[in-house]
Coordinates of C-alpha atoms in Angstrom, one line a residue:
M1 CA 11.7 30.2 6.8
E2 CA 10.5 26.9 8.2
P3 CA 6.8 26.9 9.0
S4 CA 5.6 26.3 12.5
L5 CA 2.6 24.1 13.4
G6 CA 0.6 27.2 14.3
F7 CA 1.3 28.9 11.0
V8 CA 0.3 25.7 9.1
A9 CA -2.9 25.4 11.2
E10 CA -3.8 29.0 10.2
L11 CA -3.2 28.2 6.5
F12 CA -5.3 25.0 6.9
A13 CA -8.2 26.9 8.4
H14 CA -8.0 29.5 5.6
A15 CA -8.0 26.9 2.9
L16 CA -10.9 25.0 4.6
S17 CA -13.0 28.2 4.7
Y18 CA -13.1 27.9 0.9
W19 CA -14.4 24.3 0.9
W20 CA -17.1 25.3 -1.5
L21 CA -14.6 26.5 -4.1
I22 CA -12.4 23.4 -3.6
L23 CA -15.5 21.2 -4.1
I24 CA -16.4 23.0 -7.4
A25 CA -12.7 22.9 -8.6
T26 CA -12.3 19.2 -7.7
T27 CA -15.5 18.3 -9.5
I28 CA -14.4 20.1 -12.7
G29 CA -10.9 18.6 -12.3
I30 CA -12.1 15.0 -12.0
I31 CA -14.4 15.3 -15.1
I32 CA -11.7 17.0 -17.1
G33 CA -9.1 14.4 -16.0
A34 CA -11.2 11.6 -17.2
M35 CA -11.5 13.1 -20.7
P36 CA -8.4 12.5 -22.9
G37 CA -7.0 15.7 -24.3
F38 CA -8.8 18.0 -21.9
G39 CA -5.9 18.7 -19.5
S40 CA -5.9 20.9 -16.4
A41 CA -3.7 23.4 -18.2
N42 CA -6.2 24.0 -21.0
T43 CA -9.1 24.2 -18.5
I44 CA -7.2 26.8 -16.3
I45 CA -6.4 28.8 -19.5
M46 CA -10.1 28.9 -20.4
L47 CA -10.9 30.1 -16.9
L48 CA -8.2 32.8 -16.8
P49 CA -10.7 35.6 -16.6
F50 CA -11.9 34.2 -13.2
T51 CA -8.4 33.6 -11.8
L52 CA -7.2 37.0 -12.9
A53 CA -10.2 38.8 -11.4
V54 CA -10.1 37.3 -7.9
D55 CA -7.4 37.7 -5.2
V56 CA -4.3 35.6 -5.8
D57 CA -4.8 33.3 -2.8
V58 CA -8.4 32.4 -4.0
A59 CA -7.0 31.9 -7.6
M60 CA -4.3 29.5 -6.3
I61 CA -6.8 27.6 -4.2
F62 CA -9.0 27.1 -7.3
M63 CA -6.1 26.2 -9.7
V64 CA -4.3 23.9 -7.3
S65 CA -7.6 22.0 -6.4
L66 CA -8.4 21.6 -10.1
F67 CA -4.9 20.4 -10.9
C68 CA -4.9 17.8 -8.1
A69 CA -8.4 16.5 -9.1
S70 CA -7.4 16.2 -12.8
Q71 CA -4.5 14.0 -11.8
S72 CA -6.9 11.7 -9.9
G73 CA -9.6 11.7 -12.6
G74 CA -7.4 10.2 -15.3
G75 CA -7.7 6.8 -13.7
I76 CA -11.4 6.5 -14.2
T77 CA -11.3 5.9 -18.0
S78 CA -8.0 4.0 -17.7
I79 CA -9.8 1.4 -15.5
L80 CA -13.2 1.2 -17.1
L81 CA -12.4 1.7 -20.8
N82 CA -8.6 1.1 -21.1
I83 CA -8.3 4.8 -22.2
P84 CA -6.0 6.9 -20.1
G85 CA -7.2 10.4 -19.3
N86 CA -3.7 11.7 -19.4
G87 CA -0.1 10.4 -19.8
G88 CA 0.3 9.9 -16.1
S89 CA -2.6 7.4 -15.9
A90 CA -1.4 5.3 -18.9
A91 CA 0.3 2.8 -16.7
T92 CA -2.9 2.3 -14.7
C93 CA -4.4 0.6 -17.8
L94 CA -2.0 -2.3 -17.4
D95 CA -3.9 -3.7 -14.3
G96 CA -6.9 -1.5 -13.9
Y97 CA -8.6 -2.6 -17.1
P98 CA -8.0 -6.3 -16.5
M99 CA -9.6 -5.9 -13.1
A100 CA -12.6 -4.2 -14.7
K101 CA -13.0 -7.0 -17.2
K102 CA -13.1 -9.5 -14.2
G103 CA -16.0 -7.5 -12.8
L104 CA -13.8 -5.8 -10.2
G105 CA -14.1 -2.3 -11.7
Q106 CA -15.6 -0.8 -8.6
Q107 CA -12.8 -2.1 -6.4
A108 CA -10.2 -0.9 -8.9
L109 CA -11.7 2.6 -8.9
V110 CA -11.6 2.7 -5.1
L111 CA -7.9 1.6 -5.2
S112 CA -7.2 4.4 -7.7
F113 CA -8.9 7.1 -5.7
V114 CA -7.5 6.0 -2.3
A115 CA -3.9 5.7 -3.8
S116 CA -4.3 9.1 -5.5
Q117 CA -5.5 10.9 -2.5
V118 CA -3.2 9.2 0.1
G119 CA -0.2 9.7 -2.2
G120 CA -1.1 13.3 -2.8
M121 CA -1.6 14.0 0.9
V122 CA 1.7 12.3 1.9
T123 CA 3.7 14.3 -0.6
A124 CA 1.9 17.6 0.2
G125 CA 2.6 17.1 3.9
M126 CA 6.2 16.3 3.2
S127 CA 6.5 19.4 0.9
I128 CA 5.2 21.7 3.7
F129 CA 7.9 20.8 6.2
L130 CA 10.8 19.7 3.9
L131 CA 10.4 22.3 1.2
P132 CA 13.7 24.1 1.8
Y133 CA 15.6 20.8 1.5
M134 CA 13.7 19.2 -1.3
A135 CA 14.1 22.3 -3.5
K136 CA 17.8 21.6 -3.6
L137 CA 17.2 18.2 -5.3
A138 CA 16.6 20.0 -8.6
Y139 CA 20.2 21.3 -8.5
Y140 CA 21.6 17.8 -8.2
L141 CA 19.6 16.2 -11.0
H142 CA 21.1 17.3 -14.3
S143 CA 21.1 15.7 -17.8
V144 CA 23.3 12.8 -16.7
E145 CA 21.1 11.9 -13.8
M146 CA 18.0 12.3 -15.9
V147 CA 19.3 9.8 -18.5
V148 CA 19.4 7.1 -15.7
I149 CA 15.9 8.1 -14.4
V150 CA 14.4 7.8 -17.9
L151 CA 16.1 4.4 -18.3
F152 CA 14.2 3.2 -15.2
G153 CA 11.0 3.9 -17.1
I154 CA 12.2 2.4 -20.4
T155 CA 13.2 -0.9 -18.7
L156 CA 9.4 -1.4 -18.2
I157 CA 9.3 -2.3 -21.9
A158 CA 11.4 -5.4 -21.0
S159 CA 8.9 -6.3 -18.2
I160 CA 5.9 -5.9 -20.5
A161 CA 7.7 -8.0 -23.1
S162 CA 8.3 -10.9 -20.7
E163 CA 5.4 -12.9 -22.3
N164 CA 6.6 -12.4 -25.9
M165 CA 10.1 -10.7 -25.8
L166 CA 10.4 -10.2 -29.6
K167 CA 7.0 -8.5 -30.0
G168 CA 7.4 -6.4 -26.9
L169 CA 10.8 -5.1 -28.0
I170 CA 9.5 -4.5 -31.5
A171 CA 6.6 -2.4 -30.1
G172 CA 9.0 -0.5 -27.8
G173 CA 11.4 0.1 -30.7
L174 CA 8.5 1.4 -32.8
G175 CA 7.6 3.8 -30.0
L176 CA 11.2 5.1 -29.8
L177 CA 11.3 5.6 -33.6
I178 CA 8.0 7.6 -33.5
G179 CA 9.4 9.6 -30.6
A180 CA 12.5 10.5 -32.8
I181 CA 10.3 12.2 -35.4
G182 CA 10.7 16.0 -35.5
A183 CA 13.5 18.5 -35.3
D184 CA 16.9 17.4 -33.9
H185 CA 17.4 18.6 -30.3
I186 CA 20.8 20.1 -31.0
Y187 CA 20.9 21.3 -34.6
S188 CA 17.1 21.5 -35.3
T189 CA 17.4 19.4 -38.4
P190 CA 14.0 17.9 -39.3
R191 CA 13.8 14.1 -39.2
A192 CA 11.1 12.0 -40.8
T193 CA 8.6 14.9 -40.9
F194 CA 7.7 14.2 -44.6
G195 CA 7.4 18.0 -45.1
F196 CA 4.7 18.5 -42.5
L197 CA 5.4 21.6 -40.4
E198 CA 3.1 20.2 -37.7
L199 CA 5.7 17.5 -37.0
Y200 CA 8.7 19.8 -36.5
D201 CA 8.1 19.9 -32.8
G202 CA 7.8 16.1 -32.7
V203 CA 4.8 13.8 -32.8
P204 CA 2.3 15.4 -30.3
L205 CA 1.6 13.1 -27.4
I206 CA -2.2 13.5 -27.2
P207 CA -3.0 12.2 -30.7
V208 CA -0.7 9.2 -30.1
L209 CA -2.3 8.5 -26.6
I210 CA -5.9 8.8 -27.9
G211 CA -5.1 6.9 -31.1
V212 CA -3.4 3.8 -29.7
F213 CA -5.6 3.6 -26.7
A214 CA -9.0 5.2 -27.3
I215 CA -9.7 4.7 -31.0
S216 CA -8.2 1.2 -31.1
E217 CA -10.1 0.2 -28.0
A218 CA -13.3 1.5 -29.5
L219 CA -12.7 -0.5 -32.7
I220 CA -12.1 -3.6 -30.5
M221 CA -15.3 -2.9 -28.6
M222 CA -17.4 -2.9 -31.8
E223 CA -16.5 -6.6 -32.3
S224 CA -18.5 -7.7 -29.2
R225 CA -21.8 -6.7 -27.5
S226 CA -20.2 -6.0 -24.1
V227 CA -16.8 -5.3 -22.6
L228 CA -17.6 -7.9 -19.9
S229 CA -18.3 -11.6 -20.0
E230 CA -21.8 -12.7 -18.9
E231 CA -20.3 -13.7 -15.5
G232 CA -18.6 -10.2 -15.2
L233 CA -21.9 -8.5 -16.0
Q234 CA -23.7 -10.3 -13.2
V235 CA -20.9 -9.3 -10.8
V236 CA -21.1 -5.6 -11.7
R237 CA -24.9 -5.6 -11.5
R238 CA -24.8 -7.1 -8.0
A239 CA -22.1 -4.7 -6.7
G240 CA -22.9 -2.5 -3.8
W241 CA -21.3 -0.8 -0.8
K242 CA -19.5 -4.0 0.1
E243 CA -17.3 -3.7 -2.9
T244 CA -16.4 -0.1 -2.0
L245 CA -15.3 -1.2 1.5
E246 CA -13.4 -4.2 0.0
G247 CA -11.5 -1.8 -2.2
I248 CA -10.6 0.5 0.8
K249 CA -9.4 -2.6 2.7
W250 CA -7.2 -3.7 -0.2
A251 CA -5.7 -0.2 -0.5
F252 CA -4.8 0.2 3.2
Q253 CA -3.4 -3.3 3.3
R254 CA -0.8 -1.8 0.9
T255 CA -0.1 1.5 2.7
W256 CA 3.6 1.2 2.5
L257 CA 3.4 0.8 -1.3
M258 CA 1.3 3.9 -1.5
I259 CA 3.8 5.9 0.5
W260 CA 7.0 4.9 -1.2
T261 CA 5.6 5.2 -4.8
A262 CA 4.3 8.7 -3.9
I263 CA 7.8 9.7 -2.8
V264 CA 9.2 8.4 -6.1
G265 CA 6.6 10.6 -7.9
L266 CA 7.6 13.6 -5.7
I267 CA 11.3 13.3 -6.4
I268 CA 10.8 12.9 -10.2
G269 CA 8.3 15.7 -10.2
I270 CA 10.8 18.1 -8.8
V271 CA 12.9 17.9 -11.9
P272 CA 11.5 20.4 -14.5
G273 CA 10.1 18.7 -17.6
A274 CA 10.1 15.1 -16.1
G275 CA 6.4 14.9 -15.5
A276 CA 3.8 12.4 -14.2
S277 CA 4.3 10.0 -17.2
I278 CA 7.8 9.1 -16.2
A279 CA 6.9 8.9 -12.5
A280 CA 4.0 6.5 -13.1
F281 CA 5.9 4.2 -15.3
V282 CA 9.0 4.2 -13.0
A283 CA 6.8 3.5 -10.0
Y284 CA 5.0 0.6 -11.8
Q285 CA 8.3 -0.9 -12.9
Q286 CA 9.8 -0.7 -9.4
A287 CA 6.7 -2.1 -7.8
R288 CA 6.7 -5.0 -10.2
L289 CA 10.4 -5.7 -9.7
Y290 CA 10.2 -5.8 -5.9
S291 CA 6.9 -7.6 -5.7
K292 CA 6.6 -11.1 -4.3
R293 CA 4.4 -12.0 -7.3
P294 CA 5.8 -10.0 -10.3
E295 CA 4.3 -12.5 -12.7
K296 CA 0.8 -11.4 -11.7
F297 CA 1.4 -7.8 -12.8
G298 CA -0.6 -7.1 -16.0
T299 CA -3.3 -9.6 -15.1
G300 CA -5.3 -7.3 -12.8
I301 CA -3.9 -7.0 -9.3
P302 CA -4.3 -4.1 -6.8
E303 CA -0.6 -3.3 -6.7
G304 CA -0.6 -2.5 -10.4
V305 CA -3.3 0.2 -9.9
I306 CA -1.9 1.6 -6.6
A307 CA 1.7 2.2 -7.7
P308 CA 1.1 4.4 -10.8
E309 CA -1.8 6.3 -9.3
S310 CA 0.0 7.1 -6.1
S311 CA 3.2 8.2 -7.9
N312 CA 1.2 10.2 -10.5
N313 CA -0.4 12.3 -7.7
G314 CA 2.8 12.4 -5.7
C315 CA 4.3 14.1 -8.8
A316 CA 1.7 17.0 -8.5
S317 CA 3.5 18.4 -5.4
G318 CA 6.9 18.0 -7.1
D319 CA 5.7 19.9 -10.2
L320 CA 5.0 23.0 -8.1
I321 CA 8.2 23.0 -6.0
P322 CA 10.6 24.4 -8.7
L323 CA 8.0 27.0 -9.7
L324 CA 7.7 28.4 -6.2
V325 CA 11.4 28.0 -5.1
I326 CA 13.4 28.9 -8.2
G327 CA 10.7 30.3 -10.5
V328 CA 10.9 27.5 -13.1
P329 CA 7.6 25.7 -13.8
G330 CA 7.8 21.9 -13.6
G331 CA 5.1 21.3 -16.1
T332 CA 2.5 23.0 -18.4
T333 CA -0.1 23.5 -15.6
A334 CA 2.6 25.1 -13.4
A335 CA 3.5 27.4 -16.3
V336 CA -0.1 28.7 -16.5
M337 CA -0.1 29.1 -12.7
M338 CA 3.1 31.2 -13.0
I339 CA 1.3 33.5 -15.5
V340 CA -1.5 34.1 -13.0
M341 CA 0.8 34.7 -10.1
T342 CA 3.0 37.1 -12.1
Y343 CA -0.1 39.0 -13.2
H344 CA -1.0 39.5 -9.5
G345 CA 2.5 40.8 -8.8
V346 CA 3.8 37.7 -6.9
Q347 CA 7.6 37.5 -7.0
L348 CA 8.6 33.8 -7.4
G349 CA 11.8 32.3 -6.0
P350 CA 13.4 32.5 -2.6
R351 CA 11.9 35.9 -1.9
L352 CA 8.4 34.4 -2.0
F353 CA 9.0 32.6 1.3
I354 CA 10.3 35.7 2.9
Q355 CA 7.7 38.3 1.7
T356 CA 4.6 36.2 1.4
P357 CA 5.2 32.8 3.0
E358 CA 1.5 32.2 3.5
L359 CA 1.2 32.0 -0.3
G360 CA 4.2 29.7 -0.9
Y361 CA 3.2 27.2 1.8
G362 CA -0.5 27.8 1.3
V363 CA -0.2 26.0 -2.1
F364 CA 0.7 22.7 -0.4
V365 CA -1.8 23.1 2.5
T366 CA -4.5 23.6 -0.2
M367 CA -3.3 20.4 -1.8
L368 CA -3.7 18.6 1.5
V369 CA -7.3 19.9 1.9
A370 CA -8.2 19.2 -1.7
Y371 CA -7.1 15.6 -1.5
G372 CA -8.9 15.2 1.8
V373 CA -12.1 16.6 0.3
M374 CA -11.8 14.2 -2.7
L375 CA -11.2 11.2 -0.4
F376 CA -14.7 11.7 1.1
T377 CA -16.5 12.8 -2.0
T378 CA -15.2 10.3 -4.6
L379 CA -15.4 7.0 -2.8
P380 CA -19.2 6.9 -2.4
L381 CA -19.5 7.6 -6.2
T382 CA -17.4 4.6 -7.3
R383 CA -20.5 2.4 -6.9
Y384 CA -22.2 4.4 -9.6
I385 CA -19.3 5.3 -11.9
S386 CA -18.4 1.6 -12.2
K387 CA -21.8 1.0 -13.9
L388 CA -20.4 2.9 -17.0
I389 CA -19.0 -0.4 -18.2
L390 CA -22.5 -1.9 -18.5
I391 CA -23.3 0.4 -21.4
P392 CA -23.6 -1.7 -24.6
T393 CA -20.6 -1.3 -26.9
A394 CA -22.8 -0.2 -29.8
V395 CA -23.6 2.9 -27.8
L396 CA -20.3 3.3 -25.9
A397 CA -17.8 3.0 -28.9
P398 CA -19.3 5.9 -31.0
I399 CA -19.4 8.2 -27.8
I400 CA -15.7 7.4 -27.1
I401 CA -14.6 8.1 -30.6
A402 CA -16.6 11.4 -30.7
F403 CA -15.3 12.7 -27.4
T404 CA -11.7 11.7 -27.9
M405 CA -11.5 13.2 -31.4
V406 CA -12.6 16.5 -29.9
G407 CA -9.9 15.9 -27.2
S408 CA -7.2 15.4 -29.8
F409 CA -8.1 18.6 -31.6
A410 CA -8.3 20.8 -28.5
P411 CA -4.6 21.2 -27.4
R412 CA -3.3 22.6 -30.7
G413 CA -6.3 23.3 -32.8
Y414 CA -4.9 21.5 -35.9
M415 CA -7.0 19.4 -38.3
F416 CA -3.7 17.5 -38.9
D417 CA -4.0 16.1 -35.3
L418 CA -7.3 14.5 -36.1
W419 CA -5.9 12.6 -39.0
L420 CA -2.9 11.7 -36.9
T421 CA -5.2 10.3 -34.2
L422 CA -7.0 8.1 -36.8
L423 CA -3.7 6.9 -38.2
F424 CA -2.5 5.9 -34.7
G425 CA -5.9 4.4 -34.0
V426 CA -5.5 2.0 -36.9
I427 CA -1.9 1.3 -35.9
G428 CA -3.1 0.5 -32.3
Y429 CA -5.9 -1.7 -33.6
I430 CA -3.5 -3.7 -35.7
C431 CA -1.0 -4.0 -32.8
R432 CA -3.8 -5.3 -30.5
R433 CA -5.0 -7.8 -33.0
T434 CA -1.5 -9.2 -33.7
G435 CA -0.3 -9.3 -30.1
Y436 CA 1.9 -6.2 -29.9
N437 CA 1.6 -4.3 -26.7
V438 CA 0.4 -0.7 -27.2
V439 CA 1.7 0.4 -23.8
A440 CA 5.3 -0.4 -24.9
I441 CA 4.7 1.9 -27.9
L442 CA 3.5 4.7 -25.7
I443 CA 6.5 4.3 -23.3
G444 CA 8.8 4.7 -26.3
V445 CA 7.0 7.8 -27.6
I446 CA 7.0 9.5 -24.2
L447 CA 10.4 8.6 -22.9
G448 CA 12.4 8.3 -26.2
P449 CA 12.6 12.1 -26.8
L450 CA 13.5 12.8 -23.1
L451 CA 16.3 10.2 -23.3
E452 CA 17.7 11.6 -26.5
A453 CA 17.5 15.2 -25.4
N454 CA 19.4 14.5 -22.1
V455 CA 21.9 12.2 -23.7
M456 CA 22.7 14.8 -26.4
R457 CA 22.9 17.6 -23.9
A458 CA 25.2 15.7 -21.6
L459 CA 27.5 14.8 -24.5
R460 CA 27.5 18.3 -25.9
I461 CA 28.5 19.8 -22.5
S462 CA 31.3 17.2 -22.0
G463 CA 32.7 17.5 -25.5
N464 CA 31.3 14.1 -26.6
D465 CA 33.0 12.2 -23.7
P466 CA 30.9 9.1 -22.9
L467 CA 32.4 8.9 -19.5
V468 CA 30.3 11.9 -18.5
F469 CA 27.5 9.5 -17.7
F470 CA 29.6 8.1 -14.8
S471 CA 31.1 11.4 -13.7
S472 CA 28.5 12.3 -11.0
P473 CA 28.2 10.6 -7.6
V474 CA 24.4 10.9 -7.8
A475 CA 24.4 9.4 -11.3
N476 CA 26.6 6.5 -10.1
I477 CA 24.3 5.7 -7.3
L478 CA 21.3 5.7 -9.7
W479 CA 23.3 3.4 -12.1
A480 CA 23.9 1.0 -9.2
L481 CA 20.1 1.1 -8.3
L482 CA 19.2 0.5 -12.0
A483 CA 21.6 -2.5 -12.1
I484 CA 20.1 -3.9 -8.9
S485 CA 16.6 -3.4 -10.2
L486 CA 17.4 -5.4 -13.3
F487 CA 19.6 -8.2 -11.9
V488 CA 18.2 -8.9 -8.4
P489 CA 14.7 -10.0 -9.6
T490 CA 16.4 -12.1 -12.4
F491 CA 18.6 -13.8 -9.8
V492 CA 15.6 -14.4 -7.5
Q493 CA 13.6 -16.0 -10.4
W494 CA 16.7 -18.1 -11.3
R495 CA 16.8 -19.4 -7.7
K496 CA 13.1 -20.2 -7.7
N497 CA 13.4 -22.1 -11.0
R498 CA 16.4 -24.0 -9.7
Q499 CA 14.6 -25.0 -6.5
A500 CA 11.6 -26.0 -8.5
R501 CA 13.7 -28.3 -10.6
S502 CA 15.5 -29.8 -7.6
T503 CA 12.3 -30.5 -5.7
P504 CA 11.0 -33.4 -8.0
S505 CA 14.4 -35.1 -7.9
K506 CA 14.4 -35.0 -4.1
T507 CA 10.9 -36.4 -4.1
A508 CA 11.9 -39.2 -6.4
E509 CA 14.9 -40.1 -4.2
A510 CA 12.6 -40.2 -1.1
I511 CA 10.3 -42.6 -2.9

């Protein structure tokens, strides 16, 4: 069934009647999203008694609002402390933190919130009216297509390595090697586990994320009295409502960037297991490649904050589409939501939209309302949140280490993960001090296992025929887009360099 405008308006009014619950859920979600290791899935699991006790529509309003807010909240610590709240906000560190160090933390937070909320609203609105068609995308994206999509994200390593190609590729290679630790995807043969049973499922992402970003950044902070320079401190202290309005202006000057990167996130999110990490890195890489000033990425520009945050939140709608349409959760949080819905007797799949369409479409209408509520509640707070960076590092660094160590322990409850976090903290610190990019390591750790799993699965199905990667029309289109993404910017840069070399000679001839 395709929803009519009247039906959507009824769902909108119903969701809006629970504005107080949405406000509570989004507040919890933003706080949880800003704390590395405390994901939305863990929070919903802790609150299961509440979601199982209330009606299913109220439970879904609460869970969906919390999920959306946690996606947005991850950008706060990424920008102010260079510590991503979740894997999807890791790419935000590349430009968000440099902006904060310039004293533009408030504007960067505004960019993050506006991009998150606009991206989320665009994809939620698209999902409501295009759900029957978008659900079919999951049937066309198999292992072969996923290999190319993951390669889009991995090519970001080359972009990051542009300043020092050798060090960037070494860091990316190290990340890929770390990602290969664990049981083999086909035969379950342990690799480089050193006898530790805790590594048989692979190196857990949270300890790596917290170690290479949070712990190493805290160690770097201890070497100076403040994150900001004296000039940056003065800028932050003087900041007021003008900076918030300036950030809003910068964001809406790049409306098209917010829209198309959100759609990228939506498409990638529809594929079960893909996740916000891939969506954010792919969006950042594509925004950089097609930018008029790609050399500025990584130095602290608005586009570098908008692209990953919009895509990260666009992915939220995509995560829930396969859950509702085919009964397959797109991520961990969606899996927890499936448990709650099943407990309440909801039948997922095509029948959901025949028997209880108000619940299926109501999820995306709730998203629309939740992002709208956040847009008006978070922006006034950026003026005060940005002051966090003024805390002296002697106080800030121990707090970061204490909170993030708890966050690394929370997901699995193993002491082993705490030692792993400290080990990656030391590795991250050494990499930062010697000029190796920690983001390149993280890209390898996140995307390496996904690439290997899909490559091995495709080869296994095809009888080890490498031509299988060019056997699908969709895959061939993606290969062509990947080639264009890599070679067109290189060609444009070559032409610019050639024109720059020819200009002095023409000037000399004229003289």
